[in-house]
Coordinates of C-alpha atoms in Angstrom, one line a residue:
Chain A
M1 CA -19.1 19.4 9.3
K2 CA -20.4 15.9 9.6
K3 CA -23.1 16.3 12.1
V4 CA -24.2 19.7 11.0
L5 CA -27.9 19.3 10.7
S6 CA -30.6 17.9 12.6
L7 CA -32.8 21.0 12.7
S8 CA -34.1 22.6 9.5
A9 CA -37.6 22.6 8.3
T10 CA -37.6 22.5 4.6
I11 CA -35.1 20.7 2.5
T12 CA -34.0 23.8 0.7
L13 CA -33.2 25.5 3.9
S14 CA -31.2 22.6 5.3
L15 CA -29.3 22.3 2.0
L16 CA -28.5 26.0 2.0
L17 CA -27.2 25.6 5.5
M18 CA -25.0 22.7 4.5
I19 CA -23.5 24.4 1.6
G20 CA -23.2 27.6 3.4
C21 CA -21.2 26.3 6.3
S22 CA -19.1 24.3 4.1
S23 CA -17.1 22.8 6.9
T24 CA -13.6 21.4 6.9
P25 CA -12.6 21.1 3.4
T26 CA -12.0 17.5 2.6
T27 CA -9.3 16.8 0.2
E28 CA -8.4 14.0 -2.1
G29 CA -5.7 15.9 -3.6
G30 CA -4.3 19.3 -4.4
A31 CA -3.7 19.3 -8.1
E32 CA -6.2 21.9 -9.2
V33 CA -8.8 20.3 -11.4
S34 CA -11.5 22.0 -13.5
E35 CA -14.9 21.3 -12.0
Q36 CA -16.7 18.6 -13.6
S37 CA -20.4 18.9 -13.9
T38 CA -21.7 15.5 -14.4
G39 CA -25.2 16.4 -13.7
A40 CA -28.0 14.5 -12.3
G41 CA -28.9 11.5 -14.3
S42 CA -25.6 11.1 -16.0
E43 CA -24.9 7.6 -14.7
M44 CA -22.0 6.9 -16.9
G45 CA -20.2 3.8 -16.0
A46 CA -21.4 3.9 -12.4
E47 CA -21.7 0.4 -11.0
G48 CA -24.9 -0.7 -9.5
S49 CA -26.8 2.2 -11.1
E50 CA -28.3 0.7 -14.2
A51 CA -31.1 3.1 -15.0
S52 CA -33.1 1.1 -17.5
T53 CA -34.2 3.2 -20.3
S54 CA -36.4 0.7 -22.0
A55 CA -39.8 0.8 -20.4
A56 CA -42.4 3.5 -20.3
S57 CA -42.3 6.4 -22.6
Q58 CA -42.5 9.9 -21.2
G59 CA -45.7 11.1 -19.8
E60 CA -47.2 7.7 -19.3
E61 CA -48.2 6.8 -15.8
W62 CA -46.0 4.3 -14.0
Y63 CA -47.8 1.5 -12.3
G64 CA -44.9 -0.6 -11.1
D65 CA -42.4 -0.2 -8.3
P66 CA -41.5 3.5 -8.2
L67 CA -37.8 2.4 -7.9
E68 CA -38.1 0.8 -11.3
N69 CA -39.5 3.9 -13.1
P70 CA -36.9 5.1 -15.4
N71 CA -38.4 8.6 -15.7
S72 CA -38.5 9.2 -12.0
L73 CA -35.8 11.0 -10.1
L74 CA -35.4 7.8 -8.2
A75 CA -33.7 6.4 -11.3
T76 CA -30.7 8.6 -10.4
R77 CA -28.7 6.5 -8.1
V78 CA -25.3 8.2 -8.2
I79 CA -24.5 11.6 -6.6
Y80 CA -21.3 13.1 -7.8
F81 CA -19.1 15.4 -5.8
D82 CA -16.9 18.3 -6.6
Y83 CA -13.2 18.0 -6.2
D84 CA -12.2 18.6 -2.6
Q85 CA -15.8 18.5 -1.3
S86 CA -18.0 16.2 0.7
V87 CA -20.9 18.7 0.5
V88 CA -23.8 17.7 -1.7
R89 CA -24.2 19.9 -4.7
S90 CA -27.4 21.9 -5.1
D91 CA -28.3 20.2 -8.4
Y92 CA -28.7 16.9 -6.5
L93 CA -31.2 18.2 -3.9
E94 CA -34.2 17.2 -5.9
V95 CA -32.8 13.7 -6.3
I96 CA -32.2 13.4 -2.6
Q97 CA -35.6 14.7 -1.8
A98 CA -37.1 12.1 -4.1
H99 CA -35.2 9.2 -2.4
A100 CA -36.0 10.6 1.0
D101 CA -39.8 10.8 0.1
Y102 CA -39.6 7.2 -1.2
L103 CA -37.9 6.0 2.0
A104 CA -40.2 7.9 4.3
A105 CA -43.2 6.4 2.5
N106 CA -41.6 2.9 2.6
P107 CA -40.3 2.4 6.1
Q108 CA -39.3 -1.1 5.4
A109 CA -37.0 -0.1 2.5
V110 CA -33.3 0.2 3.2
V111 CA -30.7 1.9 1.1
R112 CA -27.0 1.5 1.2
L113 CA -25.1 4.8 0.8
E114 CA -21.7 3.8 -0.7
G115 CA -19.2 6.6 -0.6
H116 CA -16.2 6.8 -3.0
A117 CA -13.2 9.0 -3.7
D118 CA -10.9 9.5 -6.6
E119 CA -7.4 8.0 -6.7
R120 CA -5.5 11.0 -5.4
G121 CA -4.3 10.9 -1.9
T122 CA -3.7 8.0 0.4
R123 CA -6.1 5.0 0.5
E124 CA -7.1 4.9 4.2
Y125 CA -7.6 8.7 4.2
N126 CA -9.8 8.3 1.2
L127 CA -11.9 5.8 3.1
G128 CA -12.6 8.6 5.5
L129 CA -13.4 11.0 2.7
G130 CA -15.8 8.6 1.0
E131 CA -17.5 8.1 4.4
N132 CA -17.9 11.9 4.8
R133 CA -19.6 12.0 1.4
A134 CA -22.0 9.2 2.3
N135 CA -22.7 10.8 5.6
S136 CA -23.6 14.1 3.9
V137 CA -26.3 12.4 1.9
R138 CA -27.4 10.5 5.0
S139 CA -27.7 13.8 7.0
L140 CA -29.9 15.3 4.3
M141 CA -32.1 12.3 4.1
M142 CA -32.5 12.2 7.9
A143 CA -33.6 15.9 7.8
Q144 CA -36.3 14.8 5.5
G145 CA -37.6 12.2 7.9
V146 CA -35.8 9.1 6.8
A147 CA -35.2 6.8 9.7
D148 CA -31.6 6.1 10.7
N149 CA -32.1 2.3 10.4
Q150 CA -33.2 2.7 6.8
M151 CA -29.6 3.8 5.7
V152 CA -26.4 1.9 5.8
V153 CA -23.3 3.9 5.2
V154 CA -20.3 2.1 3.7
S155 CA -17.1 3.8 2.3
Y156 CA -15.0 2.1 -0.3
G157 CA -12.6 5.0 -0.6
E158 CA -10.8 4.7 -3.9
E159 CA -11.0 1.0 -3.9
R160 CA -13.9 0.6 -6.3
P161 CA -13.5 3.1 -9.0
S162 CA -16.2 3.3 -11.7
A163 CA -13.9 4.9 -14.2
F164 CA -10.4 3.6 -14.7
D165 CA -8.6 6.4 -16.6
N166 CA -6.4 8.9 -14.9
T167 CA -8.2 11.8 -16.6
D168 CA -10.0 14.6 -14.7
E169 CA -13.2 13.3 -16.2
A170 CA -12.7 9.8 -14.8
M171 CA -11.7 11.2 -11.4
A172 CA -14.9 13.2 -11.4
L173 CA -16.9 10.0 -12.0
N174 CA -15.2 8.4 -9.1
R175 CA -16.0 11.0 -6.5
R176 CA -19.5 9.8 -5.7
V177 CA -22.0 8.3 -3.5
E178 CA -24.1 5.4 -4.9
L179 CA -27.5 4.7 -3.6
V180 CA -28.1 0.9 -3.6
Y181 CA -31.5 -0.4 -2.8
Chain B
M1 CA 24.6 10.0 -10.4
K2 CA 24.3 7.9 -13.5
K3 CA 21.5 5.9 -14.9
I4 CA 22.2 2.2 -15.0
V5 CA 18.9 1.0 -16.5
L6 CA 19.5 -2.6 -16.1
M7 CA 16.9 -5.2 -16.6
L8 CA 17.4 -8.1 -14.3
L9 CA 15.7 -10.9 -15.9
V10 CA 15.4 -12.6 -12.6
F11 CA 13.0 -15.2 -13.7
L12 CA 14.6 -16.4 -16.9
A13 CA 15.3 -19.8 -15.5
C14 CA 11.7 -20.3 -14.5
H15 CA 9.4 -22.8 -16.1
S16 CA 6.8 -21.9 -18.7
A17 CA 4.0 -21.8 -16.2
V18 CA 4.4 -18.0 -15.6
K19 CA 3.0 -17.1 -12.3
A20 CA 2.2 -13.6 -11.5
E21 CA 5.8 -12.7 -10.8
L22 CA 7.5 -9.5 -10.1
T23 CA 10.3 -8.4 -12.4
I24 CA 12.8 -5.9 -10.9
E25 CA 14.3 -3.1 -12.9
I26 CA 17.1 -0.9 -11.4
T27 CA 16.5 2.5 -12.8
E28 CA 19.2 4.3 -11.0
G29 CA 22.3 3.3 -9.0
V30 CA 24.9 4.9 -6.9
E31 CA 28.1 6.4 -8.1
G32 CA 30.9 4.9 -6.1
A33 CA 29.2 1.5 -5.7
L34 CA 31.6 -1.2 -4.6
P35 CA 32.9 -3.2 -7.5
I36 CA 32.4 -6.9 -6.7
A37 CA 32.6 -10.1 -8.6
V38 CA 30.5 -13.1 -7.7
V39 CA 32.1 -16.0 -9.6
P40 CA 29.7 -18.8 -10.6
F41 CA 29.8 -21.4 -7.8
G42 CA 31.4 -24.8 -8.5
T43 CA 29.1 -27.8 -8.5
P44 CA 31.2 -30.8 -7.7
G45 CA 29.7 -34.2 -7.5
R46 CA 26.4 -35.5 -8.9
G47 CA 23.0 -33.8 -8.4
Q48 CA 23.3 -30.4 -10.0
P49 CA 21.5 -27.8 -8.0
A50 CA 18.4 -26.3 -9.7
V51 CA 19.3 -22.8 -8.6
D52 CA 22.3 -20.8 -9.7
L53 CA 23.3 -19.5 -6.3
S54 CA 25.8 -17.0 -7.6
E55 CA 23.4 -15.5 -9.9
V56 CA 20.9 -14.9 -7.1
I57 CA 23.6 -13.4 -4.9
N58 CA 24.8 -11.2 -7.8
A59 CA 21.2 -10.0 -8.5
D60 CA 20.7 -9.2 -4.8
L61 CA 23.8 -7.2 -4.5
Q62 CA 23.2 -5.4 -7.8
R63 CA 19.6 -4.6 -6.8
S64 CA 20.7 -2.9 -3.6
G65 CA 22.5 -0.2 -5.7
R66 CA 25.4 -0.4 -3.3
F67 CA 27.5 -2.8 -5.5
K68 CA 28.7 -2.8 -9.0
T69 CA 28.8 -6.4 -10.1
I70 CA 31.2 -7.7 -12.8
P71 CA 29.5 -9.6 -15.7
R72 CA 30.5 -13.2 -16.0
A73 CA 31.8 -12.6 -19.5
D74 CA 34.5 -10.4 -18.2
M75 CA 35.9 -12.9 -15.8
L76 CA 39.2 -14.3 -16.9
S77 CA 38.9 -17.3 -14.7
R78 CA 36.3 -19.0 -12.5
P79 CA 37.9 -20.0 -9.2
T80 CA 35.7 -21.8 -6.7
S81 CA 38.0 -21.3 -3.6
D82 CA 40.6 -18.9 -2.5
R83 CA 43.4 -21.3 -3.4
E84 CA 42.5 -21.0 -7.1
V85 CA 42.4 -17.1 -7.1
E86 CA 44.9 -15.1 -9.1
F87 CA 44.3 -11.8 -7.3
K88 CA 46.2 -9.7 -9.8
D89 CA 43.7 -10.7 -12.6
W90 CA 40.8 -9.3 -10.5
R91 CA 42.8 -6.2 -9.6
A92 CA 43.2 -5.6 -13.3
L93 CA 39.5 -5.7 -13.7
G94 CA 39.1 -3.1 -10.9
V95 CA 37.3 -5.6 -8.6
E96 CA 37.7 -4.9 -4.9
N97 CA 35.9 -7.9 -3.6
L98 CA 35.4 -11.4 -4.8
V99 CA 32.9 -14.1 -3.9
V100 CA 33.8 -17.7 -4.7
G101 CA 32.1 -20.9 -3.6
Q102 CA 30.8 -24.3 -4.2
V103 CA 27.5 -26.1 -3.9
E104 CA 28.1 -29.8 -3.2
S105 CA 25.4 -32.4 -3.3
T106 CA 25.4 -34.4 -0.1
G107 CA 22.5 -36.7 -0.8
A108 CA 18.9 -36.8 -2.1
G109 CA 18.0 -33.1 -2.3
T110 CA 20.6 -31.9 0.3
Y111 CA 23.6 -29.7 -0.4
Q112 CA 26.5 -28.2 1.4
V113 CA 27.2 -24.6 0.3
Q114 CA 30.6 -23.1 0.9
F115 CA 31.5 -19.5 0.1
Q116 CA 34.3 -17.1 0.8
L117 CA 34.3 -13.3 0.5
L118 CA 37.8 -12.1 -0.5
D119 CA 39.5 -8.7 -0.3
V120 CA 41.2 -8.5 -3.7
Y121 CA 43.8 -5.9 -2.8
R122 CA 45.0 -7.5 0.4
G123 CA 44.6 -11.0 -1.0
Q124 CA 42.7 -12.0 2.1
Q125 CA 39.5 -13.7 3.1
L126 CA 37.0 -11.4 4.9
T127 CA 34.5 -14.0 5.8
G128 CA 33.6 -17.5 4.8
Y129 CA 30.9 -20.0 5.7
S130 CA 29.8 -23.5 5.1
I131 CA 26.0 -23.8 5.1
P132 CA 24.0 -27.1 4.8
T133 CA 20.8 -26.6 2.9
T134 CA 18.1 -28.4 0.8
A135 CA 17.0 -28.2 -2.8
S136 CA 13.9 -26.1 -1.8
N137 CA 16.0 -23.8 0.3
L138 CA 18.7 -23.0 -2.2
R139 CA 17.4 -19.5 -3.0
N140 CA 17.0 -18.7 0.7
T141 CA 20.6 -19.8 1.2
A142 CA 21.8 -17.5 -1.6
H143 CA 19.9 -14.6 0.0
R144 CA 21.5 -15.4 3.4
I145 CA 24.9 -15.3 1.7
A146 CA 24.1 -12.0 0.1
D147 CA 23.0 -10.7 3.6
I148 CA 26.4 -11.8 5.0
I149 CA 28.3 -10.1 2.2
Y150 CA 26.3 -6.9 2.5
E151 CA 26.8 -6.7 6.3
S152 CA 30.6 -7.5 6.1
L153 CA 31.2 -4.8 3.5
L154 CA 28.7 -2.2 4.5
G155 CA 28.4 -2.7 8.3
I156 CA 24.6 -3.0 8.3
P157 CA 22.6 -6.2 8.0
G158 CA 21.3 -7.1 4.5
A159 CA 17.5 -7.4 3.9
F160 CA 17.6 -9.9 1.1
S161 CA 16.1 -12.7 3.1
T162 CA 13.0 -10.7 3.8
R163 CA 9.6 -10.8 2.1
V164 CA 7.1 -8.2 0.8
A165 CA 3.3 -8.4 1.2
Y166 CA 1.3 -6.5 -1.5
I167 CA -2.2 -6.3 -3.0
T168 CA -2.9 -7.2 -6.6
S169 CA -6.0 -6.4 -8.7
T170 CA -6.9 -7.9 -11.9
R171 CA -10.0 -6.9 -13.9
L172 CA -11.8 -9.9 -15.2
A173 CA -13.7 -10.2 -18.5
D174 CA -17.0 -9.9 -16.8
G175 CA -16.1 -6.4 -15.4
K176 CA -15.5 -7.7 -11.9
S177 CA -12.1 -7.6 -10.1
R178 CA -10.1 -10.2 -8.5
I179 CA -8.2 -8.8 -5.6
G180 CA -5.4 -10.7 -4.0
L181 CA -3.2 -10.3 -0.9
N182 CA 0.2 -11.8 -1.8
V183 CA 3.5 -12.4 -0.2
A184 CA 6.8 -12.8 -2.2
D185 CA 10.5 -12.8 -1.5
A186 CA 12.1 -9.4 -1.5
D187 CA 13.4 -10.1 -5.0
G188 CA 10.0 -10.8 -6.3
H189 CA 10.4 -14.6 -6.4
N190 CA 8.1 -17.2 -4.8
P191 CA 4.9 -15.2 -4.9
E192 CA 2.1 -16.7 -3.0
T193 CA -1.5 -15.5 -2.8
I194 CA -2.8 -15.8 0.7
V195 CA -6.2 -14.2 0.3
T196 CA -8.4 -13.6 -2.8
S197 CA -11.6 -11.7 -2.9
S198 CA -14.0 -10.1 -5.3
E199 CA -14.2 -7.2 -2.8
P200 CA -11.5 -4.8 -1.9
L201 CA -8.5 -5.9 0.2
M202 CA -6.4 -3.2 1.7
S203 CA -3.5 -2.2 4.0
P204 CA -1.6 -5.4 4.6
A205 CA 0.7 -5.1 7.7
W206 CA 3.3 -7.8 8.9
S207 CA 3.4 -8.7 12.5
P208 CA 6.8 -8.0 14.1
D209 CA 7.6 -11.7 14.2
G210 CA 6.9 -12.0 10.5
M211 CA 4.3 -14.8 11.1
K212 CA 1.0 -12.9 10.6
I213 CA -0.5 -10.2 8.4
A214 CA -3.2 -7.9 9.5
Y215 CA -5.3 -6.5 6.6
V216 CA -8.7 -5.0 5.7
S217 CA -11.3 -6.9 3.8
F218 CA -14.6 -5.8 2.4
E219 CA -16.0 -9.3 2.0
G220 CA -19.6 -9.3 3.1
G221 CA -20.0 -5.7 1.9
Q222 CA -18.5 -4.0 5.0
S223 CA -14.9 -3.4 6.0
A224 CA -13.4 -5.5 8.7
V225 CA -9.9 -6.0 10.0
Y226 CA -8.5 -9.5 10.0
V227 CA -5.2 -11.1 11.2
Q228 CA -4.1 -14.1 9.3
G229 CA -1.2 -16.6 9.8
V230 CA 1.1 -16.3 6.7
Y231 CA 2.2 -19.9 6.9
T232 CA -0.9 -21.4 8.6
G233 CA -3.6 -19.7 6.7
K234 CA -5.6 -19.4 9.9
R235 CA -7.4 -16.2 10.3
Q236 CA -9.3 -14.2 12.9
K237 CA -11.6 -11.3 12.5
V238 CA -10.4 -8.6 14.8
T239 CA -12.9 -5.8 14.4
S240 CA -16.1 -5.4 12.3
F241 CA -17.8 -2.4 13.7
K242 CA -20.3 -0.3 11.9
G243 CA -18.5 2.1 9.5
I244 CA -14.7 2.0 8.8
N245 CA -12.5 -0.7 10.2
G246 CA -9.1 0.1 8.7
A247 CA -5.4 0.9 8.8
P248 CA -4.2 -1.9 11.1
A249 CA -0.7 -1.3 12.6
W250 CA 1.1 -3.7 14.9
S251 CA 2.7 -2.5 18.1
P252 CA 6.4 -3.4 18.2
D253 CA 5.8 -6.2 20.8
G254 CA 3.1 -7.7 18.6
R255 CA 0.4 -7.6 21.3
K256 CA -1.7 -4.7 20.0
L257 CA -3.1 -3.3 16.9
A258 CA -3.6 0.4 16.3
L259 CA -6.4 0.9 13.9
T260 CA -9.0 3.3 12.5
L261 CA -12.7 2.9 13.5
S262 CA -15.5 5.3 12.6
K263 CA -18.0 3.6 14.9
G264 CA -18.2 6.9 16.9
G265 CA -19.4 8.7 13.9
N266 CA -16.1 9.7 12.3
P267 CA -12.7 8.0 11.9
D268 CA -10.6 8.0 15.1
I269 CA -7.5 6.0 16.1
Y270 CA -8.0 3.1 18.6
I271 CA -5.7 0.5 20.0
Y272 CA -6.9 -3.0 20.2
D273 CA -5.3 -5.4 22.6
M274 CA -5.0 -8.8 21.1
R275 CA -4.8 -10.6 24.4
N276 CA -7.8 -9.2 26.3
R277 CA -9.7 -7.9 23.2
K278 CA -10.1 -4.5 24.8
L279 CA -10.3 -1.4 22.8
Q280 CA -8.8 1.9 23.8
Q281 CA -9.7 5.1 22.0
I282 CA -6.6 7.3 21.4
T283 CA -8.0 10.2 19.4
N284 CA -11.4 11.8 19.6
H285 CA -11.8 14.6 17.0
Y286 CA -14.5 15.3 14.5
S287 CA -12.0 15.3 11.7
I288 CA -10.6 12.3 9.9
D289 CA -8.0 10.6 12.0
T290 CA -6.4 7.6 10.4
E291 CA -3.3 5.7 9.2
P292 CA -1.7 5.1 12.7
A293 CA 1.9 3.8 12.9
W294 CA 4.0 3.0 16.1
S295 CA 7.3 4.4 17.0
P296 CA 9.9 1.6 17.3
D297 CA 9.9 2.0 21.2
G298 CA 6.1 1.5 21.2
K299 CA 5.6 4.7 23.2
S300 CA 3.9 6.9 20.6
L301 CA 1.9 6.8 17.4
V302 CA 1.9 9.0 14.3
F303 CA -1.3 9.4 12.3
T304 CA -2.9 11.4 9.6
S305 CA -5.5 14.0 10.5
D306 CA -7.2 16.8 8.7
R307 CA -8.1 18.6 12.0
G308 CA -6.1 21.6 10.7
G309 CA -8.2 21.7 7.5
R310 CA -5.9 19.4 5.4
P311 CA -4.2 16.1 6.0
Q312 CA -1.0 16.4 8.1
I313 CA 1.0 14.0 10.3
Y314 CA 0.5 14.2 14.0
R315 CA 2.1 12.4 16.9
V316 CA 0.4 11.2 20.1
S317 CA 1.4 9.1 23.1
A318 CA 0.3 5.4 22.9
F319 CA -1.8 6.2 25.9
G320 CA -3.7 9.1 24.1
G321 CA -3.7 12.7 25.1
K322 CA -2.8 15.8 23.1
A323 CA -1.5 15.3 19.6
Q324 CA 1.4 17.3 18.3
R325 CA 1.6 18.2 14.6
V326 CA 4.8 16.9 13.0
T327 CA 4.7 18.0 9.3
F328 CA 4.5 21.6 8.2
E329 CA 5.8 21.6 4.7
N330 CA 3.4 21.1 1.8
R331 CA -0.4 21.1 2.0
Y332 CA -0.9 17.3 2.1
N333 CA 1.1 14.9 4.1
A334 CA -0.3 11.4 5.0
R335 CA 0.3 7.8 5.9
A336 CA 3.5 8.1 7.9
S337 CA 5.6 5.3 9.3
F338 CA 8.9 5.3 11.3
S339 CA 12.3 4.0 10.1
P340 CA 13.5 1.0 12.1
D341 CA 15.9 3.2 14.1
G342 CA 13.1 5.7 14.9
E343 CA 15.0 8.6 13.4
L344 CA 13.0 9.2 10.2
L345 CA 9.4 9.2 9.1
T346 CA 8.4 8.3 5.6
F347 CA 5.1 9.5 4.3
V348 CA 3.2 10.7 1.2
T349 CA 3.5 14.3 0.4
Q350 CA 1.9 16.6 -2.2
D351 CA 4.7 18.0 -4.2
E352 CA 3.7 20.5 -6.8
G353 CA 0.5 18.6 -7.7
N354 CA 2.1 15.1 -7.5
Y355 CA 1.9 12.7 -4.7
R356 CA 5.4 11.6 -3.7
I357 CA 7.3 9.7 -1.0
A358 CA 9.2 11.9 1.4
V359 CA 11.3 11.3 4.5
Q360 CA 11.6 13.7 7.4
D361 CA 14.3 13.7 10.0
L362 CA 12.5 13.8 13.3
K363 CA 15.3 15.7 15.1
T364 CA 15.9 18.5 12.6
G365 CA 12.4 18.5 11.0
V366 CA 14.1 18.6 7.5
M367 CA 11.9 16.9 4.8
Q368 CA 13.3 15.4 1.6
V369 CA 11.1 14.2 -1.3
L370 CA 12.5 10.9 -2.6
S371 CA 10.3 9.7 -5.4
Q372 CA 9.5 11.2 -8.8
G373 CA 6.0 9.8 -9.6
R374 CA 2.6 11.3 -10.0
L375 CA 0.7 9.1 -7.6
D376 CA 3.2 7.5 -5.3
E377 CA 1.8 6.0 -2.1
S378 CA 2.1 3.5 0.7
P379 CA 5.8 3.8 1.6
S380 CA 7.3 1.0 3.8
F381 CA 10.9 0.8 5.2
A382 CA 13.0 -2.2 4.6
P383 CA 13.8 -3.7 8.1
N384 CA 17.5 -2.5 7.7
G385 CA 16.3 1.0 6.9
S386 CA 18.2 1.1 3.6
M387 CA 15.3 1.3 1.2
I388 CA 11.7 2.3 1.1
I389 CA 9.3 0.3 -1.1
Y390 CA 6.1 2.1 -2.3
G391 CA 3.2 1.9 -4.7
A392 CA 3.4 3.9 -7.9
K393 CA 1.7 4.3 -11.3
A394 CA 3.2 3.4 -14.6
G395 CA 0.5 4.9 -16.9
R396 CA -2.7 3.5 -15.5
R397 CA -1.1 0.4 -14.0
G398 CA -0.1 0.1 -10.4
V399 CA 3.5 -0.9 -9.9
L400 CA 5.8 -1.3 -7.0
A401 CA 9.0 0.9 -6.7
A402 CA 11.7 1.2 -4.2
V403 CA 14.1 4.1 -3.4
S404 CA 17.0 4.2 -1.1
T405 CA 16.6 6.3 2.0
D406 CA 19.0 8.8 0.7
G407 CA 17.2 8.9 -2.7
R408 CA 20.2 7.7 -4.7
V409 CA 19.1 4.2 -5.7
R410 CA 15.8 3.5 -7.5
Q411 CA 14.2 0.3 -8.6
R412 CA 10.9 -0.6 -10.1
L413 CA 9.1 -3.9 -9.6
A414 CA 6.3 -4.7 -12.0
L415 CA 3.8 -7.5 -12.2
Q416 CA 3.4 -9.0 -15.7
E417 CA -0.3 -8.1 -15.6
G418 CA -2.8 -6.3 -13.4
D419 CA -2.2 -3.8 -10.7
V420 CA 0.2 -4.1 -7.8
R421 CA -0.1 -1.8 -4.8
E422 CA 0.3 -1.3 -1.1
P423 CA 3.6 -3.1 -0.4
D424 CA 4.6 -3.8 3.1
W425 CA 8.2 -4.9 3.7
S426 CA 8.5 -7.8 6.2
P427 CA 10.6 -7.7 9.4
F428 CA 13.8 -9.6 9.5
K429 CA 13.4 -13.4 9.8
K430 CA 13.5 -14.5 13.4

């Protein structure tokens, strides 16, 4: 898949394309695992993704840096992936759209897309898998007008887990891309 | 096959300052192991050596799984040379071979070590050496003696004088991790940390001369491949391209590194020439190609690729060209490397939901699963081909384990704290 899209007009369309042609299945293991749905905004234990929950109460207008607004979609900085997949799930499209809009509006801003895998499978192969995930996010953002030089892709594979248990839940938390501004 | 379950408290003599040492537990040994007695060495003269050589030799032989050693308490006498041996006493104990010797102080911190390997049934010496050594080299001398005994009785060189490189990870109170690249003797003694970082370190690989280690470091927030002198500490950044810089593997002549780079948009295999710093691309495929390893003749590489949909092992000429798939059993096969004689591959296979270490005969294509863990990885052959060391999980902790190439002998090596992973067994000392 990797370089699937460059075309697409609307983000929804491009995403449907990506999901539709779901590409070479990437694997980080074979043991069948129940799908975890750690939905948008569930930032449990993810490093570098402290969504502060103190400031403004809901409905109030935010005057500061949009990245600091805890009620914005930009506060979601971790995108989780299904087992065996490096395709972005549809429930993250809005989040990616929000980040893409922010980056397009702030051409000087740069984001690091840090790809991660769970502990199953070999370490160097998982580096490749983490990179595929980060590149999926990157492709979507580029389709939304984010410049290439505003994104840095780094894969950590399974080397920087955010959850340390060997449960299915912990592994689901480790299959992720972190957006680091 | 019976379980021996023998805790070798290798470090009992060690001082209170407990360094991060590896303890070795033999979990399974071979039926029909050779019964051997290593009699405590005599220590004539002044200057008692700080190392009990016979204990080190005994532990080495025991650990290999090929020998059944006789406890000291069962010994009726403690001869220190063949002239003092009553062979019939040892025959009565069922001992087939006997090791006797002496460590004599020859000055300040210097010793002369003599030993004899005796055939109990024929009442004859099989081999014997006199070796000068120093206080700081006593353990090495003991390993050399174990190597000589192993080779005289089994016909293949021992690998007790070798070392192992591995990665350790300790989680600190502040939530950060301290990652270390370490080397230790093959019996877990003399661990030394040669790199520490708060960022991941990966994929240590010994150079064929045993003098350098290539590895991956994420210091600076990006992966890069480094080569570092094990004894000099000097290091050199080899590649730090955009994207993945990973999986370094030395060519058998030590002049080139095969590695994985994703600078072209996805991970492919490249060969980096250490002399002219030229890079040659070996694979060019939109899938993940990674984990290259050289055949002992240097003519070909094996690597992991998911070009067929799932990771499998492929083989390609060291000049590039068309890759041939090598593994067909199981859905996931990755991180292969060759046995020293080039006849076997070891790799990680997915076996009924578990990740385990397998070997495959390259001539017959027959694959055998050797390990029994849930998440076994990073297999590495001993330089004599007798054992494969690998990373495993004990609960949540990373531990090192080893299994003989025929699957009959098993050992576990555990650090006292933290995770241990990614072992790479050194070549023979040159």
